[in-house]
Amino acid sequence: GVSPAFLDVGKERALLAGDDPTHSVFKKGLYFIGKVVWGKGYTELVDLLTKHEARVGHNFHVDIFGSGADLPAVREEAERRHLDLKFFGARDHADASIRDYKVFVNPSLSDVVATTTAEAIAMGKFVVCADHPSNRFFSNFRNCLMYRSEQEFTECVDKALASEPEPLTAEE
């Protein structure tokens, strides 16, 4: 479960969107939130973004929220690879500054039922994550886009950026 505060954000976003499926209540694109240690998905993130750029010729911009022992190394590796990552430091996932993001990218293969993924889904966002046993729980949610390859990662992100997430159903 997640705090009701995250579900309240999702309900608020659904009300703002109203009946117009083309009206976006999300003004920002991709973000990742998590402790900045390589084992929390940063290795996978920089690898996926590097392969995406090599394949299609452009970067995805991703805003990063978190702090941790590996922050200098992750930042240095992102710069070395010319990735379009912007680091903002630690914030609570429910912080108002994060509500405008439409797509939570969580490439981690080590978190079992990641809390941040559940929170993003509760807030009515798209989640792009690996088709991996640690993410199976999330596969039942319409706004969870799972990838099995680097190509599918790009396809999932493109789909999320080009469309609007569905409000949670009562079952979800």
mmCIF file of C-alpha atoms in Angstrom:
data_model
loop_
_atom_site.group_PDB
_atom_site.id
_atom_site.type_symbol
_atom_site.label_atom_id
_atom_site.label_comp_id
_atom_site.label_asym_id
_atom_site.label_seq_id
_atom_site.Cartn_x
_atom_site.Cartn_y
_atom_site.Cartn_z
ATOM 1 C CA GLY A 1 0.000 0.000 0.000
ATOM 2 C CA VAL A 2 0.871 3.636 -0.294
ATOM 3 C CA SER A 3 -0.041 6.645 1.755
ATOM 4 C CA PRO A 4 -3.484 8.063 0.916
ATOM 5 C CA ALA A 5 -1.681 11.320 0.083
ATOM 6 C CA PHE A 6 -0.444 9.763 -3.173
ATOM 7 C CA LEU A 7 -3.926 8.538 -4.095
ATOM 8 C CA ASP A 8 -5.239 12.048 -3.370
ATOM 9 C CA VAL A 9 -2.731 13.469 -5.864
ATOM 10 C CA GLY A 10 -3.960 10.974 -8.462
ATOM 11 C CA LYS A 11 -7.604 11.900 -7.837
ATOM 12 C CA GLU A 12 -6.718 15.602 -8.076
ATOM 13 C CA ARG A 13 -4.974 15.041 -11.421
ATOM 14 C CA ALA A 14 -7.950 13.076 -12.757
ATOM 15 C CA LEU A 15 -10.326 15.892 -11.773
ATOM 16 C CA LEU A 16 -8.083 18.474 -13.440
ATOM 17 C CA ALA A 17 -8.059 16.451 -16.667
ATOM 18 C CA GLY A 18 -11.850 16.187 -16.682
ATOM 19 C CA ASP A 19 -13.441 14.404 -19.619
ATOM 20 C CA ASP A 20 -10.914 15.630 -22.192
ATOM 21 C CA PRO A 21 -8.379 12.821 -22.785
ATOM 22 C CA THR A 22 -6.140 15.216 -24.728
ATOM 23 C CA HIS A 23 -5.863 17.735 -21.869
ATOM 24 C CA SER A 24 -2.567 17.195 -20.097
ATOM 25 C CA VAL A 25 -2.275 18.013 -16.423
ATOM 26 C CA PHE A 26 1.387 17.014 -16.537
ATOM 27 C CA LYS A 27 3.723 19.781 -17.693
ATOM 28 C CA LYS A 28 6.995 17.865 -17.278
ATOM 29 C CA GLY A 29 8.305 14.642 -18.780
ATOM 30 C CA LEU A 30 10.609 12.017 -17.288
ATOM 31 C CA TYR A 31 11.959 11.689 -13.779
ATOM 32 C CA PHE A 32 13.587 9.180 -11.474
ATOM 33 C CA ILE A 33 13.548 9.362 -7.696
ATOM 34 C CA GLY A 34 15.655 7.254 -5.411
ATOM 35 C CA LYS A 35 18.709 7.080 -3.240
ATOM 36 C CA VAL A 36 21.710 7.779 -5.457
ATOM 37 C CA VAL A 37 23.615 4.530 -5.179
ATOM 38 C CA TRP A 38 24.443 2.493 -8.269
ATOM 39 C CA GLY A 39 22.427 -0.493 -7.019
ATOM 40 C CA LYS A 40 19.148 1.444 -7.022
ATOM 41 C CA GLY A 41 18.881 1.517 -10.812
ATOM 42 C CA TYR A 42 21.383 4.165 -11.848
ATOM 43 C CA THR A 43 23.606 1.679 -13.702
ATOM 44 C CA GLU A 44 20.600 0.496 -15.689
ATOM 45 C CA LEU A 45 19.402 4.058 -16.285
ATOM 46 C CA VAL A 46 22.661 5.370 -17.731
ATOM 47 C CA ASP A 47 23.048 2.223 -19.847
ATOM 48 C CA LEU A 48 19.503 2.436 -21.251
ATOM 49 C CA LEU A 49 19.849 6.134 -22.035
ATOM 50 C CA THR A 50 23.253 5.616 -23.672
ATOM 51 C CA LYS A 51 21.909 2.811 -25.877
ATOM 52 C CA HIS A 52 18.813 4.855 -26.708
ATOM 53 C CA GLU A 53 20.938 7.747 -27.932
ATOM 54 C CA ALA A 54 23.209 5.477 -29.968
ATOM 55 C CA ARG A 55 20.158 3.916 -31.618
ATOM 56 C CA VAL A 56 18.054 7.015 -32.352
ATOM 57 C CA GLY A 57 20.505 9.922 -32.192
ATOM 58 C CA HIS A 58 18.996 11.969 -29.376
ATOM 59 C CA ASN A 59 18.764 11.923 -25.605
ATOM 60 C CA PHE A 60 15.773 11.762 -23.348
ATOM 61 C CA HIS A 61 15.915 14.437 -20.659
ATOM 62 C CA VAL A 62 15.490 12.938 -17.166
ATOM 63 C CA ASP A 63 15.271 14.878 -13.911
ATOM 64 C CA ILE A 64 16.799 13.027 -10.958
ATOM 65 C CA PHE A 65 15.645 13.429 -7.352
ATOM 66 C CA GLY A 66 17.804 11.872 -4.675
ATOM 67 C CA SER A 67 20.992 12.003 -2.705
ATOM 68 C CA GLY A 68 23.486 9.371 -1.725
ATOM 69 C CA ALA A 69 27.061 8.221 -1.612
ATOM 70 C CA ASP A 70 27.290 7.624 -5.369
ATOM 71 C CA LEU A 71 25.908 11.012 -6.465
ATOM 72 C CA PRO A 72 29.294 12.403 -7.600
ATOM 73 C CA ALA A 73 30.079 9.211 -9.550
ATOM 74 C CA VAL A 74 26.628 9.021 -11.172
ATOM 75 C CA ARG A 75 26.791 12.694 -12.143
ATOM 76 C CA GLU A 76 30.311 12.243 -13.550
ATOM 77 C CA GLU A 77 29.281 9.171 -15.557
ATOM 78 C CA ALA A 78 26.227 10.977 -16.948
ATOM 79 C CA GLU A 79 28.436 13.888 -18.022
ATOM 80 C CA ARG A 80 31.035 11.532 -19.509
ATOM 81 C CA ARG A 81 28.319 9.880 -21.603
ATOM 82 C CA HIS A 82 26.742 13.255 -22.495
ATOM 83 C CA LEU A 83 23.399 12.231 -21.024
ATOM 84 C CA ASP A 84 20.712 14.822 -20.399
ATOM 85 C CA LEU A 85 20.267 14.263 -16.652
ATOM 86 C CA LYS A 86 19.581 17.083 -14.223
ATOM 87 C CA PHE A 87 20.106 16.436 -10.517
ATOM 88 C CA PHE A 88 17.870 18.156 -7.949
ATOM 89 C CA GLY A 89 18.779 16.501 -4.667
ATOM 90 C CA ALA A 90 16.503 14.619 -2.319
ATOM 91 C CA ARG A 91 12.783 15.367 -2.175
ATOM 92 C CA ASP A 92 9.765 13.575 -0.867
ATOM 93 C CA HIS A 93 7.883 11.894 -3.715
ATOM 94 C CA ALA A 94 4.700 13.739 -2.715
ATOM 95 C CA ASP A 95 6.433 17.134 -2.965
ATOM 96 C CA ALA A 96 4.458 19.608 -5.070
ATOM 97 C CA SER A 97 7.463 20.107 -7.377
ATOM 98 C CA ILE A 98 7.212 16.465 -8.532
ATOM 99 C CA ARG A 99 3.481 16.379 -9.230
ATOM 100 C CA ASP A 100 3.821 17.873 -12.725
ATOM 101 C CA TYR A 101 5.902 14.954 -14.042
ATOM 102 C CA LYS A 102 4.070 12.536 -16.311
ATOM 103 C CA VAL A 103 6.532 9.620 -16.520
ATOM 104 C CA PHE A 104 8.389 7.882 -13.715
ATOM 105 C CA VAL A 105 11.252 5.813 -15.112
ATOM 106 C CA ASN A 106 12.391 3.061 -12.756
ATOM 107 C CA PRO A 107 14.936 0.757 -14.392
ATOM 108 C CA SER A 108 15.993 -0.860 -11.101
ATOM 109 C CA LEU A 109 16.215 -4.636 -11.072
ATOM 110 C CA SER A 110 16.937 -4.864 -7.360
ATOM 111 C CA ASP A 111 13.919 -3.358 -5.606
ATOM 112 C CA VAL A 112 11.201 -5.815 -4.673
ATOM 113 C CA VAL A 113 7.842 -4.040 -5.102
ATOM 114 C CA ALA A 114 9.440 -0.613 -5.235
ATOM 115 C CA THR A 115 7.617 1.919 -3.101
ATOM 116 C CA THR A 116 8.386 4.758 -5.511
ATOM 117 C CA THR A 117 6.795 2.826 -8.381
ATOM 118 C CA ALA A 118 3.624 2.254 -6.352
ATOM 119 C CA GLU A 119 3.556 5.927 -5.372
ATOM 120 C CA ALA A 120 3.899 7.089 -8.989
ATOM 121 C CA ILE A 121 1.066 4.814 -10.107
ATOM 122 C CA ALA A 122 -1.091 6.071 -7.236
ATOM 123 C CA MET A 123 -0.400 9.651 -8.381
ATOM 124 C CA GLY A 124 -1.795 8.808 -11.822
ATOM 125 C CA LYS A 125 1.506 8.864 -13.687
ATOM 126 C CA PHE A 126 2.939 6.518 -16.267
ATOM 127 C CA VAL A 127 5.614 4.176 -14.957
ATOM 128 C CA VAL A 128 8.220 2.719 -17.304
ATOM 129 C CA CYS A 129 9.971 -0.275 -15.751
ATOM 130 C CA ALA A 130 11.613 -3.544 -16.717
ATOM 131 C CA ASP A 131 9.584 -6.694 -17.226
ATOM 132 C CA HIS A 132 11.258 -8.380 -14.295
ATOM 133 C CA PRO A 133 10.026 -10.515 -11.361
ATOM 134 C CA SER A 134 10.555 -7.582 -8.981
ATOM 135 C CA ASN A 135 7.999 -5.573 -11.000
ATOM 136 C CA ARG A 136 5.351 -8.271 -11.665
ATOM 137 C CA PHE A 137 2.937 -6.702 -9.192
ATOM 138 C CA PHE A 138 2.767 -3.535 -11.292
ATOM 139 C CA SER A 139 1.988 -5.300 -14.584
ATOM 140 C CA ASN A 140 -1.746 -5.211 -13.762
ATOM 141 C CA PHE A 141 -1.862 -1.419 -13.849
ATOM 142 C CA ARG A 142 -2.780 0.210 -17.167
ATOM 143 C CA ASN A 143 -0.272 3.021 -16.698
ATOM 144 C CA CYS A 144 2.628 0.650 -16.133
ATOM 145 C CA LEU A 145 4.603 0.199 -19.344
ATOM 146 C CA MET A 146 7.072 -2.674 -19.144
ATOM 147 C CA TYR A 147 10.004 -3.270 -21.434
ATOM 148 C CA ARG A 148 12.061 -6.390 -22.177
ATOM 149 C CA SER A 149 14.791 -4.785 -24.283
ATOM 150 C CA GLU A 150 16.501 -1.465 -24.928
ATOM 151 C CA GLN A 151 14.291 -0.976 -28.004
ATOM 152 C CA GLU A 152 11.148 -1.583 -25.949
ATOM 153 C CA PHE A 153 12.413 0.896 -23.334
ATOM 154 C CA THR A 154 12.478 3.585 -26.038
ATOM 155 C CA GLU A 155 9.041 2.537 -27.302
ATOM 156 C CA CYS A 156 7.546 2.678 -23.791
ATOM 157 C CA VAL A 157 8.994 6.126 -23.090
ATOM 158 C CA ASP A 158 7.846 7.434 -26.478
ATOM 159 C CA LYS A 159 4.330 6.068 -25.874
ATOM 160 C CA ALA A 160 4.154 7.623 -22.404
ATOM 161 C CA LEU A 161 5.363 11.013 -23.627
ATOM 162 C CA ALA A 162 2.896 11.002 -26.536
ATOM 163 C CA SER A 163 -0.217 10.056 -24.558
ATOM 164 C CA GLU A 164 -1.991 10.709 -21.286
ATOM 165 C CA PRO A 165 -2.159 8.271 -18.383
ATOM 166 C CA GLU A 166 -5.544 6.845 -17.442
ATOM 167 C CA PRO A 167 -6.993 7.641 -14.002
ATOM 168 C CA LEU A 168 -6.863 4.694 -11.626
ATOM 169 C CA THR A 169 -9.910 2.462 -11.731
ATOM 170 C CA ALA A 170 -11.656 1.376 -8.530
ATOM 171 C CA GLU A 171 -10.071 -2.077 -8.935
ATOM 172 C CA GLU A 172 -6.602 -0.613 -9.334
#
